[in-house]
Coordinates of C-alpha atoms in Angstrom, one line a residue:
M1 CA -40.2 1.1 -11.2
L2 CA -39.2 -2.8 -11.5
A3 CA -36.4 -1.8 -13.9
K4 CA -35.4 0.9 -11.5
R5 CA -35.5 -1.5 -8.4
V6 CA -33.5 -4.4 -10.5
S7 CA -30.6 -1.8 -11.4
L8 CA -30.4 -0.8 -7.6
T9 CA -29.8 -4.6 -6.1
R10 CA -27.2 -5.0 -9.5
D11 CA -25.4 -1.7 -8.0
L12 CA -25.7 -2.8 -4.7
K13 CA -24.0 -6.2 -5.6
F14 CA -21.4 -4.3 -7.5
Y15 CA -20.8 -2.4 -4.6
S16 CA -19.9 -5.3 -2.0
K17 CA -18.2 -7.3 -4.5
N18 CA -15.9 -4.4 -4.7
M19 CA -15.7 -3.9 -1.2
E20 CA -14.8 -7.5 -0.7
N21 CA -12.2 -7.1 -3.5
T22 CA -10.6 -4.4 -1.4
Q23 CA -10.7 -6.2 1.7
M24 CA -9.0 -9.0 0.5
E25 CA -6.4 -7.1 -1.2
R26 CA -5.7 -5.3 2.2
E27 CA -5.2 -8.4 4.3
E28 CA -2.6 -9.8 1.6
R29 CA -1.2 -7.0 1.5
V30 CA -0.9 -6.7 5.2
R31 CA -0.1 -10.6 5.1
G32 CA 3.2 -9.5 2.4
N33 CA 4.4 -7.3 5.1
L34 CA 4.4 -9.4 7.6
K35 CA 6.5 -11.9 6.2
S36 CA 8.9 -9.6 5.0
S37 CA 9.6 -8.4 8.2
R38 CA 9.8 -12.2 9.9
N39 CA 12.1 -13.1 7.3
S40 CA 14.4 -10.1 8.2
G41 CA 14.3 -10.8 11.6
S42 CA 13.4 -7.2 12.3
P43 CA 11.7 -6.3 15.9
L44 CA 8.1 -5.5 15.8
R45 CA 8.1 -2.8 13.2
I46 CA 5.9 -1.0 11.0
S47 CA 6.5 1.1 8.1
R48 CA 6.9 4.9 8.8
S49 CA 3.8 5.3 6.2
T50 CA 1.3 3.3 8.5
Q51 CA 2.4 5.3 11.6
R52 CA 2.3 8.8 10.4
G53 CA -1.5 9.2 9.2
A54 CA -3.3 5.6 8.9
N55 CA -6.0 4.0 10.5
P56 CA -5.2 3.6 14.1
T57 CA -7.2 0.7 14.4
I58 CA -5.8 -1.1 11.5
V59 CA -2.1 -0.4 12.5
H60 CA -3.3 -1.9 16.5
R61 CA -4.4 -4.9 14.2
L62 CA -0.9 -5.1 12.5
K63 CA 0.6 -4.9 15.7
I64 CA -0.9 -7.7 17.4
M65 CA -0.6 -9.7 14.0
Q66 CA 2.9 -9.2 14.2
K67 CA 3.3 -10.6 17.8
P68 CA 4.9 -14.2 17.7
L69 CA 2.0 -17.2 18.4

């Protein structure tokens, strides 16, 4: 019983760490996209791939982030 509980918590920790990593990677990728678009001087535009099938909330967040402050 106790061993099972230990393995469960270990799995949970591993899972949450993985989620954090993927979240950070995604944010870095978003930042990279913003940098490149800002440097090229292009208007507000998101890559075709995100417009086609991606999560609309992420696309919306990208648009908000791309607006110059």
